[in-house]
Amino acid sequence: MSDTEDAMDTRVKDPNPCRVIGVLDDGAASLGATALAHLRTADLVIGGARTLALFRHELKAGAVTRDLTGQLKAVPGWVRSARDAHQSSVVLATGDPLCHGIAPYLAQHLCLDALDILPNLSTVQLACARIGLAWQDARIVSVHSQDAGEWVRGSWPDHGLYALAQALRSEQRLLVLTSPANSPDRIARLLLAEGLGEDFQLAVAENLLQADERIHPQLSPAQAAGMRFAELNVVLLWRSRAAAQPVRFGLADSAFEQRQPEKGLITKQEVRAVSLARLQLRESSVVWDIGAGSGSVGLEAARLCPRGHVFAIEKNEADQAIAGRNHAAFGVSNYTLQHGKAPEGLDAWPDPDAVFIGGSGGELAGLIGLCLRRLRPGGRLVMNFVTLENLATATQALQSLNAQWDVLQLQAARSRPILHMHRMAAENPVWLVCAGMGSGQPDTEHRHD
């Protein structure tokens, strides 16, 4: 026997594990002989009300049933009590208990060796089989969460459809486990709201393996948005048009709508690139953009942080509208823009990994203190200034807060035509002030103890 085989054989099996059995809506017909035998001999059977009713004729006389609907936290305790009493227990789960099912939760709250998982076909497998859609490269997304209402552009990460909205930007095929609130028609309206109505087709499989099973094999989002579907359903989404491959970093200023005639309310390409670099963004960073202007910094940050989120605020109503139009054109779902004057509203935002201040509305010193207090460990604050007065205010505030900081001056010059030749035209100098309160801050820094 090899060392690997010997290592595998040393695992001690629990003599009375809780069986987590995957079931489908055709009842006992969906179970193999082993799973059915465990169910028929169980002393305790736990499941949702509908599932328990489906299998009520398969339970032995005297078996205790527990409805887990709204009682998920109680399930580990029920299982422990049964095991302590040397009773056999079964938890019924839909499809594959390890695919957005109860098994990972039970494994977290009980010893893994105390579980014996008997998976079934998942409902997404069945739905794909019904329409012949290969699913080995598809992304599975669950929107089975608390009802947060219809999706609107700029919704926060706690919205139940947020993960789906994000996945739509990068995936070719999506298999969606729905809920009564987050239904196929609501998902279709999300696609329309995000400007993806021409990019996807969808299929809906209703009441799988039941007498009233119904399959809608191909719908456009516009069609599905006005339909109603059975509560038990699975949604399949696939691209009918190739996903855009946009530039993520260093876009030209002309890529953004700006106030006309131009008054400098955009962070220019060279300064924007260095500012984003100094923010030290990660894939999942939470970013604040204060004084968003046209939205250029925040929108590029959103592309650089596909698993993060950007919260932006702009006090000027006309500029906020421009940033909103840039958001609509930019193809990102992880960006929230609000109209207001910081620091109003910032207390509701999650703590940031990075903060960019492009405008302060006269509240600069207070904003710096607030941002540094709220920054997560290792976070960065980056500010852009074109006036000596704001630069002085910022550095004095940082010094009084005992922050780590540095200042970088940038002055770019761009070529301009002159007759049949070219000259260099200088842009206004900009000071970048970078600061933080912890380790991992600017390489060249000032700290006043």
Tab-separated table of C-alpha atoms in Angstrom:
chain	number	residue	atom	x	y	z
A	1	MET	CA	0.000	0.000	0.000
A	2	SER	CA	1.371	3.418	-0.939
A	3	ASP	CA	1.959	6.219	1.553
A	4	THR	CA	-0.952	8.129	0.011
A	5	GLU	CA	-3.337	5.196	0.345
A	6	ASP	CA	-2.208	4.600	3.907
A	7	ALA	CA	-2.814	8.275	4.748
A	8	MET	CA	-6.282	8.059	3.259
A	9	ASP	CA	-7.110	4.939	5.271
A	10	THR	CA	-6.180	6.554	8.606
A	11	ARG	CA	-9.226	8.809	8.590
A	12	VAL	CA	-11.627	7.727	11.333
A	13	LYS	CA	-15.229	7.692	10.137
A	14	ASP	CA	-17.934	8.861	12.499
A	15	PRO	CA	-20.191	5.928	13.449
A	16	ASN	CA	-23.332	8.086	13.394
A	17	PRO	CA	-22.905	10.990	10.972
A	18	CYS	CA	-25.654	13.366	10.005
A	19	ARG	CA	-26.616	12.534	6.434
A	20	VAL	CA	-27.053	15.609	4.241
A	21	ILE	CA	-29.080	14.308	1.308
A	22	GLY	CA	-29.674	16.166	-1.922
A	23	VAL	CA	-33.241	15.782	-3.180
A	24	LEU	CA	-35.231	16.955	-6.181
A	25	ASP	CA	-38.874	17.760	-6.733
A	26	ASP	CA	-39.780	14.351	-8.136
A	27	GLY	CA	-39.488	13.037	-4.582
A	28	ALA	CA	-38.304	9.507	-3.879
A	29	ALA	CA	-37.633	8.931	-7.586
A	30	SER	CA	-34.689	11.340	-7.318
A	31	LEU	CA	-32.909	9.238	-4.664
A	32	GLY	CA	-30.649	6.246	-4.971
A	33	ALA	CA	-31.075	3.172	-2.805
A	34	THR	CA	-28.504	4.260	-0.188
A	35	ALA	CA	-29.943	7.753	0.278
A	36	LEU	CA	-33.481	6.410	0.420
A	37	ALA	CA	-32.503	3.834	3.048
A	38	HIS	CA	-30.943	6.527	5.251
A	39	LEU	CA	-34.049	8.665	4.927
A	40	ARG	CA	-36.442	5.805	5.753
A	41	THR	CA	-34.530	4.824	8.903
A	42	ALA	CA	-33.777	8.320	10.244
A	43	ASP	CA	-34.966	9.280	13.715
A	44	LEU	CA	-34.762	12.999	12.905
A	45	VAL	CA	-35.427	14.539	9.478
A	46	ILE	CA	-34.726	18.247	8.924
A	47	GLY	CA	-35.768	20.202	5.843
A	48	GLY	CA	-37.877	23.002	4.448
A	49	ALA	CA	-41.634	22.724	4.793
A	50	ARG	CA	-42.179	21.940	1.111
A	51	THR	CA	-39.426	19.312	1.056
A	52	LEU	CA	-40.668	17.598	4.219
A	53	ALA	CA	-44.165	17.417	2.721
A	54	LEU	CA	-42.737	15.905	-0.458
A	55	PHE	CA	-41.148	13.020	1.484
A	56	ARG	CA	-43.633	12.564	4.313
A	57	HIS	CA	-44.665	9.093	3.083
A	58	GLU	CA	-41.036	7.876	3.123
A	59	LEU	CA	-40.415	8.475	6.834
A	60	LYS	CA	-40.630	5.744	9.443
A	61	ALA	CA	-43.269	5.802	12.125
A	62	GLY	CA	-42.216	8.002	15.014
A	63	ALA	CA	-39.607	9.966	13.063
A	64	VAL	CA	-39.325	13.555	14.256
A	65	THR	CA	-39.367	16.298	11.605
A	66	ARG	CA	-38.006	19.812	11.953
A	67	ASP	CA	-38.856	22.646	9.562
A	68	LEU	CA	-35.701	24.710	9.028
A	69	THR	CA	-37.558	27.571	7.305
A	70	GLY	CA	-36.332	30.688	9.102
A	71	GLN	CA	-34.529	28.449	11.628
A	72	LEU	CA	-31.160	27.866	9.961
A	73	LYS	CA	-29.176	28.805	13.068
A	74	ALA	CA	-31.021	26.142	15.070
A	75	VAL	CA	-30.096	23.272	12.742
A	76	PRO	CA	-26.612	22.494	14.177
A	77	GLY	CA	-28.128	22.291	17.651
A	78	TRP	CA	-30.840	19.907	16.472
A	79	VAL	CA	-28.196	17.671	14.909
A	80	ARG	CA	-26.002	17.746	18.029
A	81	SER	CA	-28.931	16.795	20.250
A	82	ALA	CA	-29.818	13.843	18.027
A	83	ARG	CA	-26.224	12.630	17.972
A	84	ASP	CA	-25.929	12.980	21.744
A	85	ALA	CA	-29.032	10.771	22.029
A	86	HIS	CA	-27.502	8.271	19.574
A	87	GLN	CA	-30.269	8.989	17.069
A	88	SER	CA	-29.786	9.018	13.321
A	89	SER	CA	-30.382	12.349	11.579
A	90	VAL	CA	-30.936	13.473	8.007
A	91	VAL	CA	-30.942	16.982	6.544
A	92	LEU	CA	-32.754	17.321	3.220
A	93	ALA	CA	-31.315	19.867	0.804
A	94	THR	CA	-32.234	20.764	-2.756
A	95	GLY	CA	-29.941	19.361	-5.429
A	96	ASP	CA	-26.270	19.407	-4.508
A	97	PRO	CA	-25.940	20.486	-0.840
A	98	LEU	CA	-22.446	21.830	-1.573
A	99	CYS	CA	-23.610	24.148	-4.388
A	100	HIS	CA	-25.052	27.206	-2.635
A	101	GLY	CA	-26.612	24.752	-0.182
A	102	ILE	CA	-26.669	24.039	3.527
A	103	ALA	CA	-23.690	21.659	3.695
A	104	PRO	CA	-20.935	24.331	3.993
A	105	TYR	CA	-22.881	25.990	6.821
A	106	LEU	CA	-23.211	22.700	8.690
A	107	ALA	CA	-19.539	21.898	8.127
A	108	GLN	CA	-18.657	25.266	9.664
A	109	HIS	CA	-20.746	24.658	12.791
A	110	LEU	CA	-20.242	20.922	13.201
A	111	CYS	CA	-17.181	18.729	12.887
A	112	LEU	CA	-16.726	17.948	9.196
A	113	ASP	CA	-16.367	14.251	10.034
A	114	ALA	CA	-19.844	14.407	11.582
A	115	LEU	CA	-21.390	14.857	8.121
A	116	ASP	CA	-21.998	12.379	5.333
A	117	ILE	CA	-22.966	14.312	2.209
A	118	LEU	CA	-24.951	12.533	-0.495
A	119	PRO	CA	-25.252	14.981	-3.393
A	120	ASN	CA	-27.848	14.919	-6.130
A	121	LEU	CA	-28.039	16.651	-9.486
A	122	SER	CA	-28.103	20.407	-8.993
A	123	THR	CA	-31.029	22.366	-10.355
A	124	VAL	CA	-28.657	24.331	-12.584
A	125	GLN	CA	-27.471	21.053	-14.146
A	126	LEU	CA	-31.055	20.073	-14.846
A	127	ALA	CA	-31.879	23.484	-16.318
A	128	CYS	CA	-28.847	23.357	-18.605
A	129	ALA	CA	-29.808	19.851	-19.709
A	130	ARG	CA	-33.295	21.034	-20.615
A	131	ILE	CA	-31.973	23.556	-23.152
A	132	GLY	CA	-28.686	21.860	-24.034
A	133	LEU	CA	-26.385	24.537	-22.627
A	134	ALA	CA	-22.863	23.400	-21.737
A	135	TRP	CA	-22.109	24.639	-18.236
A	136	GLN	CA	-18.531	23.623	-17.448
A	137	ASP	CA	-17.302	27.183	-18.017
A	138	ALA	CA	-20.366	28.960	-16.594
A	139	ARG	CA	-20.408	31.042	-13.420
A	140	ILE	CA	-23.020	30.101	-10.811
A	141	VAL	CA	-24.513	33.070	-8.950
A	142	SER	CA	-27.110	32.948	-6.197
A	143	VAL	CA	-29.480	35.886	-5.744
A	144	HIS	CA	-31.402	34.052	-3.040
A	145	SER	CA	-31.204	36.898	-0.563
A	146	GLN	CA	-33.357	39.407	1.257
A	147	ASP	CA	-35.495	41.553	-1.014
A	148	ALA	CA	-33.706	44.868	-1.603
A	149	GLY	CA	-36.071	46.069	-4.323
A	150	GLU	CA	-35.463	46.716	-7.991
A	151	TRP	CA	-31.910	47.191	-9.184
A	152	VAL	CA	-30.938	50.749	-10.045
A	153	ARG	CA	-27.641	51.914	-11.465
A	154	GLY	CA	-25.272	52.689	-8.604
A	155	SER	CA	-26.823	50.295	-6.077
A	156	TRP	CA	-24.680	49.445	-3.076
A	157	PRO	CA	-22.843	46.126	-2.582
A	158	ASP	CA	-25.447	44.940	-0.067
A	159	HIS	CA	-28.109	44.730	-2.775
A	160	GLY	CA	-29.153	41.136	-3.447
A	161	LEU	CA	-28.458	41.486	-7.178
A	162	TYR	CA	-25.029	43.110	-6.791
A	163	ALA	CA	-22.955	39.955	-7.339
A	164	LEU	CA	-24.911	39.222	-10.497
A	165	ALA	CA	-24.510	42.767	-11.813
A	166	GLN	CA	-20.753	42.468	-11.310
A	167	ALA	CA	-20.522	39.032	-12.921
A	168	LEU	CA	-22.410	40.202	-16.004
A	169	ARG	CA	-19.469	42.429	-16.898
A	170	SER	CA	-16.928	39.633	-17.114
A	171	GLU	CA	-18.680	36.308	-17.711
A	172	GLN	CA	-19.885	34.645	-20.893
A	173	ARG	CA	-22.424	32.331	-19.244
A	174	LEU	CA	-24.217	32.616	-15.928
A	175	LEU	CA	-26.436	30.171	-14.070
A	176	VAL	CA	-28.612	32.020	-11.575
A	177	LEU	CA	-30.309	30.565	-8.502
A	178	THR	CA	-33.222	32.918	-7.924
A	179	SER	CA	-35.608	33.794	-5.099
A	180	PRO	CA	-39.276	34.804	-5.134
A	181	ALA	CA	-38.276	38.487	-4.937
A	182	ASN	CA	-35.214	38.357	-7.186
A	183	SER	CA	-37.172	36.761	-9.994
A	184	PRO	CA	-36.343	36.291	-13.704
A	185	ASP	CA	-38.263	39.419	-14.706
A	186	ARG	CA	-36.346	41.501	-12.129
A	187	ILE	CA	-33.070	40.064	-13.430
A	188	ALA	CA	-34.117	41.031	-16.959
A	189	ARG	CA	-34.818	44.581	-15.769
A	190	LEU	CA	-31.342	44.673	-14.222
A	191	LEU	CA	-29.890	43.874	-17.646
A	192	LEU	CA	-31.884	46.701	-19.194
A	193	ALA	CA	-30.900	49.148	-16.440
A	194	GLU	CA	-27.221	48.366	-16.960
A	195	GLY	CA	-27.453	48.821	-20.725
A	196	LEU	CA	-26.970	45.098	-21.400
A	197	GLY	CA	-30.332	44.392	-22.994
A	198	GLU	CA	-28.734	43.608	-26.358
A	199	ASP	CA	-25.809	41.672	-24.903
A	200	PHE	CA	-27.564	38.676	-23.318
A	201	GLN	CA	-30.222	36.075	-23.976
A	202	LEU	CA	-31.828	34.141	-21.150
A	203	ALA	CA	-33.707	30.938	-20.507
A	204	VAL	CA	-35.981	30.194	-17.560
A	205	ALA	CA	-36.710	26.705	-16.218
A	206	GLU	CA	-39.792	26.661	-13.984
A	207	ASN	CA	-40.900	23.936	-11.560
A	208	LEU	CA	-38.280	21.409	-12.655
A	209	LEU	CA	-39.355	17.750	-12.357
A	210	GLN	CA	-42.886	18.718	-11.356
A	211	ALA	CA	-46.061	18.059	-13.317
A	212	ASP	CA	-46.279	21.732	-14.312
A	213	GLU	CA	-42.644	22.050	-15.399
A	214	ARG	CA	-42.212	24.719	-18.056
A	215	ILE	CA	-39.149	25.789	-20.022
A	216	HIS	CA	-38.660	29.150	-21.728
A	217	PRO	CA	-35.636	28.273	-23.899
A	218	GLN	CA	-34.762	31.697	-25.303
A	219	LEU	CA	-35.956	35.127	-24.230
A	220	SER	CA	-34.603	38.609	-24.721
A	221	PRO	CA	-34.300	40.759	-21.585
A	222	ALA	CA	-36.976	43.068	-23.003
A	223	GLN	CA	-39.377	40.119	-23.326
A	224	ALA	CA	-38.648	38.629	-19.916
A	225	ALA	CA	-38.865	41.986	-18.116
A	226	GLY	CA	-42.632	42.079	-18.551
A	227	MET	CA	-43.374	38.413	-17.819
A	228	ARG	CA	-44.254	36.587	-14.620
A	229	PHE	CA	-42.763	33.248	-13.630
A	230	ALA	CA	-43.351	30.477	-11.114
A	231	GLU	CA	-41.546	31.008	-7.806
A	232	LEU	CA	-39.400	27.882	-8.289
A	233	ASN	CA	-37.105	28.601	-11.216
A	234	VAL	CA	-33.547	28.761	-12.499
A	235	VAL	CA	-32.282	31.423	-14.916
A	236	LEU	CA	-29.592	30.790	-17.537
A	237	LEU	CA	-27.848	33.740	-19.162
A	238	TRP	CA	-25.469	33.703	-22.108
A	239	ARG	CA	-23.893	36.414	-24.194
A	240	SER	CA	-25.312	37.117	-27.625
A	241	ARG	CA	-22.727	39.842	-28.176
A	242	ALA	CA	-19.068	39.715	-27.213
A	243	ALA	CA	-18.119	41.578	-24.055
A	244	ALA	CA	-16.300	44.856	-24.487
A	245	GLN	CA	-12.609	44.864	-23.630
A	246	PRO	CA	-12.178	48.440	-22.393
A	247	VAL	CA	-8.963	50.129	-21.408
A	248	ARG	CA	-8.731	49.890	-17.621
A	249	PHE	CA	-6.115	52.507	-16.880
A	250	GLY	CA	-4.800	55.744	-18.342
A	251	LEU	CA	-7.737	56.777	-20.524
A	252	ALA	CA	-7.477	59.921	-22.610
A	253	ASP	CA	-9.278	62.956	-21.245
A	254	SER	CA	-11.508	62.872	-24.321
A	255	ALA	CA	-12.948	59.529	-23.145
A	256	PHE	CA	-14.948	61.454	-20.539
A	257	GLU	CA	-17.700	63.988	-20.972
A	258	GLN	CA	-16.604	67.273	-19.383
A	259	ARG	CA	-18.157	70.600	-18.588
A	260	GLN	CA	-18.064	72.888	-21.626
A	261	PRO	CA	-16.423	75.256	-22.093
A	262	GLU	CA	-13.727	73.319	-20.271
A	263	LYS	CA	-12.935	74.676	-16.808
A	264	GLY	CA	-10.485	72.049	-15.678
A	265	LEU	CA	-13.032	69.862	-13.861
A	266	ILE	CA	-11.290	66.692	-14.901
A	267	THR	CA	-8.143	65.190	-13.462
A	268	LYS	CA	-5.876	65.154	-16.495
A	269	GLN	CA	-4.586	61.839	-17.829
A	270	GLU	CA	-1.018	62.141	-16.532
A	271	VAL	CA	-2.068	63.272	-13.050
A	272	ARG	CA	-4.888	60.728	-12.953
A	273	ALA	CA	-2.498	57.883	-13.772
A	274	VAL	CA	-0.066	58.821	-11.015
A	275	SER	CA	-2.886	59.464	-8.522
A	276	LEU	CA	-4.359	56.016	-9.151
A	277	ALA	CA	-0.908	54.471	-8.812
A	278	ARG	CA	-0.379	56.199	-5.476
A	279	LEU	CA	-3.760	54.948	-4.204
A	280	GLN	CA	-2.291	51.401	-4.295
A	281	LEU	CA	-5.568	49.826	-5.372
A	282	ARG	CA	-6.334	46.149	-5.080
A	283	GLU	CA	-8.934	44.051	-6.838
A	284	SER	CA	-11.332	44.314	-3.890
A	285	SER	CA	-10.576	47.861	-2.667
A	286	VAL	CA	-13.299	50.121	-1.331
A	287	VAL	CA	-12.588	53.594	-2.726
A	288	TRP	CA	-13.937	57.031	-1.859
A	289	ASP	CA	-13.887	59.765	-4.522
A	290	ILE	CA	-14.605	63.113	-2.875
A	291	GLY	CA	-15.275	65.966	-5.262
A	292	ALA	CA	-15.845	63.648	-8.197
A	293	GLY	CA	-16.096	66.341	-10.889
A	294	SER	CA	-16.516	64.449	-14.164
A	295	GLY	CA	-15.923	61.141	-12.375
A	296	SER	CA	-12.699	60.275	-14.191
A	297	VAL	CA	-10.665	59.076	-11.188
A	298	GLY	CA	-13.477	57.126	-9.567
A	299	LEU	CA	-14.567	55.440	-12.778
A	300	GLU	CA	-11.058	54.308	-13.643
A	301	ALA	CA	-10.710	53.066	-10.061
A	302	ALA	CA	-13.922	51.055	-10.504
A	303	ARG	CA	-12.400	49.265	-13.495
A	304	LEU	CA	-9.227	48.575	-11.533
A	305	CYS	CA	-11.204	47.146	-8.579
A	306	PRO	CA	-13.710	44.734	-10.178
A	307	ARG	CA	-14.398	43.054	-6.818
A	308	GLY	CA	-14.423	46.323	-4.912
A	309	HIS	CA	-16.644	49.381	-4.973
A	310	VAL	CA	-16.249	53.122	-5.526
A	311	PHE	CA	-18.352	55.645	-3.594
A	312	ALA	CA	-18.284	59.109	-5.160
A	313	ILE	CA	-19.759	62.454	-4.141
A	314	GLU	CA	-20.022	65.742	-6.023
A	315	LYS	CA	-21.606	68.949	-4.713
A	316	ASN	CA	-22.191	70.703	-8.029
A	317	GLU	CA	-25.443	69.474	-9.540
A	318	ALA	CA	-24.363	70.008	-13.162
A	319	ASP	CA	-21.054	68.215	-12.612
A	320	GLN	CA	-22.795	65.385	-10.776
A	321	ALA	CA	-25.043	64.925	-13.810
A	322	ILE	CA	-21.988	64.803	-16.078
A	323	ALA	CA	-20.356	62.184	-13.848
A	324	GLY	CA	-23.617	60.223	-13.964
A	325	ARG	CA	-23.570	60.208	-17.758
A	326	ASN	CA	-19.942	59.099	-17.735
A	327	HIS	CA	-20.948	56.287	-15.384
A	328	ALA	CA	-23.679	55.184	-17.788
A	329	ALA	CA	-21.183	55.130	-20.656
A	330	PHE	CA	-18.405	53.405	-18.717
A	331	GLY	CA	-19.881	49.944	-18.251
A	332	VAL	CA	-19.233	49.406	-14.529
A	333	SER	CA	-21.663	48.234	-11.852
A	334	ASN	CA	-19.457	48.873	-8.814
A	335	TYR	CA	-19.786	52.661	-8.680
A	336	THR	CA	-22.165	54.747	-6.556
A	337	LEU	CA	-22.470	58.489	-7.179
A	338	GLN	CA	-24.362	60.856	-4.914
A	339	HIS	CA	-25.072	64.555	-5.010
A	340	GLY	CA	-23.925	66.346	-1.882
A	341	LYS	CA	-21.188	68.243	-0.100
A	342	ALA	CA	-18.732	66.148	1.886
A	343	PRO	CA	-18.598	65.229	4.710
A	344	GLU	CA	-22.404	64.948	4.580
A	345	GLY	CA	-23.350	61.330	3.912
A	346	LEU	CA	-19.878	59.871	4.366
A	347	ASP	CA	-20.800	58.331	7.717
A	348	ALA	CA	-23.022	55.842	5.857
A	349	TRP	CA	-20.214	54.703	3.555
A	350	PRO	CA	-18.107	51.649	4.479
A	351	ASP	CA	-14.555	52.297	5.646
A	352	PRO	CA	-12.269	52.810	2.639
A	353	ASP	CA	-9.025	51.234	1.513
A	354	ALA	CA	-8.257	54.327	-0.540
A	355	VAL	CA	-9.532	57.906	-0.669
A	356	PHE	CA	-9.092	60.436	-3.453
A	357	ILE	CA	-9.885	64.090	-2.784
A	358	GLY	CA	-10.167	66.177	-5.919
A	359	GLY	CA	-12.263	68.935	-4.364
A	360	SER	CA	-13.201	69.830	-0.808
A	361	GLY	CA	-15.642	72.718	-0.924
A	362	GLY	CA	-13.763	74.553	1.823
A	363	GLU	CA	-13.861	71.665	4.301
A	364	LEU	CA	-10.379	70.375	3.565
A	365	ALA	CA	-8.821	70.132	7.036
A	366	GLY	CA	-11.870	68.432	8.506
A	367	LEU	CA	-12.126	66.040	5.573
A	368	ILE	CA	-8.491	65.004	5.932
A	369	GLY	CA	-9.022	64.153	9.601
A	370	LEU	CA	-12.200	62.206	8.864
A	371	CYS	CA	-10.624	60.229	6.021
A	372	LEU	CA	-7.544	59.289	8.025
A	373	ARG	CA	-9.712	58.108	10.928
A	374	ARG	CA	-11.826	55.969	8.621
A	375	LEU	CA	-9.033	54.493	6.482
A	376	ARG	CA	-8.540	50.767	6.880
A	377	PRO	CA	-5.066	49.634	7.993
A	378	GLY	CA	-2.521	50.345	5.277
A	379	GLY	CA	-4.961	52.557	3.376
A	380	ARG	CA	-3.986	55.575	1.290
A	381	LEU	CA	-5.289	59.119	1.040
A	382	VAL	CA	-4.336	60.941	-2.170
A	383	MET	CA	-5.190	64.607	-2.787
A	384	ASN	CA	-4.681	66.847	-5.833
A	385	PHE	CA	-4.108	70.590	-5.493
A	386	VAL	CA	-3.424	73.398	-7.916
A	387	THR	CA	-3.249	76.234	-5.357
A	388	LEU	CA	-0.586	76.965	-2.795
A	389	GLU	CA	-3.228	77.745	-0.185
A	390	ASN	CA	-4.856	74.306	-0.350
A	391	LEU	CA	-1.439	72.642	-0.383
A	392	ALA	CA	-0.496	74.535	2.784
A	393	THR	CA	-3.813	73.674	4.467
A	394	ALA	CA	-3.349	69.998	3.667
A	395	THR	CA	0.231	69.684	4.878
A	396	GLN	CA	-0.539	71.610	8.077
A	397	ALA	CA	-3.505	69.359	8.781
A	398	LEU	CA	-1.424	66.234	8.187
A	399	GLN	CA	1.327	67.532	10.445
A	400	SER	CA	-1.143	68.254	13.253
A	401	LEU	CA	-2.602	64.723	12.887
A	402	ASN	CA	0.843	63.094	13.102
A	403	ALA	CA	0.225	61.432	9.741
A	404	GLN	CA	2.776	60.026	7.348
A	405	TRP	CA	2.787	62.006	4.119
A	406	ASP	CA	4.692	63.147	1.090
A	407	VAL	CA	4.188	65.666	-1.703
A	408	LEU	CA	4.799	65.076	-5.386
A	409	GLN	CA	4.716	67.882	-7.947
A	410	LEU	CA	3.746	67.003	-11.504
A	411	GLN	CA	3.960	69.305	-14.481
A	412	ALA	CA	3.332	67.733	-17.865
A	413	ALA	CA	3.819	69.326	-21.244
A	414	ARG	CA	1.893	68.154	-24.298
A	415	SER	CA	2.852	68.599	-27.930
A	416	ARG	CA	0.828	71.111	-29.949
A	417	PRO	CA	1.009	71.814	-33.681
A	418	ILE	CA	2.545	75.091	-34.825
A	419	LEU	CA	2.509	75.559	-38.575
A	420	HIS	CA	4.112	72.392	-39.980
A	421	MET	CA	5.958	71.675	-36.717
A	422	HIS	CA	5.155	71.045	-33.082
A	423	ARG	CA	5.816	72.807	-29.809
A	424	MET	CA	5.405	71.746	-26.197
A	425	ALA	CA	2.597	73.396	-24.238
A	426	ALA	CA	2.811	73.136	-20.467
A	427	GLU	CA	-0.119	72.048	-18.350
A	428	ASN	CA	-0.686	73.648	-14.950
A	429	PRO	CA	1.475	72.164	-12.194
A	430	VAL	CA	-0.369	69.878	-9.781
A	431	TRP	CA	0.660	68.795	-6.299
A	432	LEU	CA	-0.174	65.258	-5.210
A	433	VAL	CA	-0.275	64.862	-1.455
A	434	CYS	CA	-0.237	61.214	-0.346
A	435	ALA	CA	-0.885	60.247	3.251
A	436	GLY	CA	-1.753	57.447	5.633
A	437	MET	CA	-1.615	56.494	9.284
A	438	GLY	CA	-0.067	53.015	9.198
A	439	SER	CA	2.693	50.989	7.608
A	440	GLY	CA	3.098	50.679	3.881
A	441	GLN	CA	2.850	54.428	3.257
A	442	PRO	CA	4.893	56.590	0.861
A	443	ASP	CA	8.539	55.665	0.489
A	444	THR	CA	9.661	59.230	1.096
A	445	GLU	CA	7.567	60.562	3.912
A	446	HIS	CA	7.329	63.215	6.577
A	447	ARG	CA	6.294	62.367	10.104
A	448	HIS	CA	6.293	64.880	12.885
A	449	ASP	CA	6.422	63.289	16.348
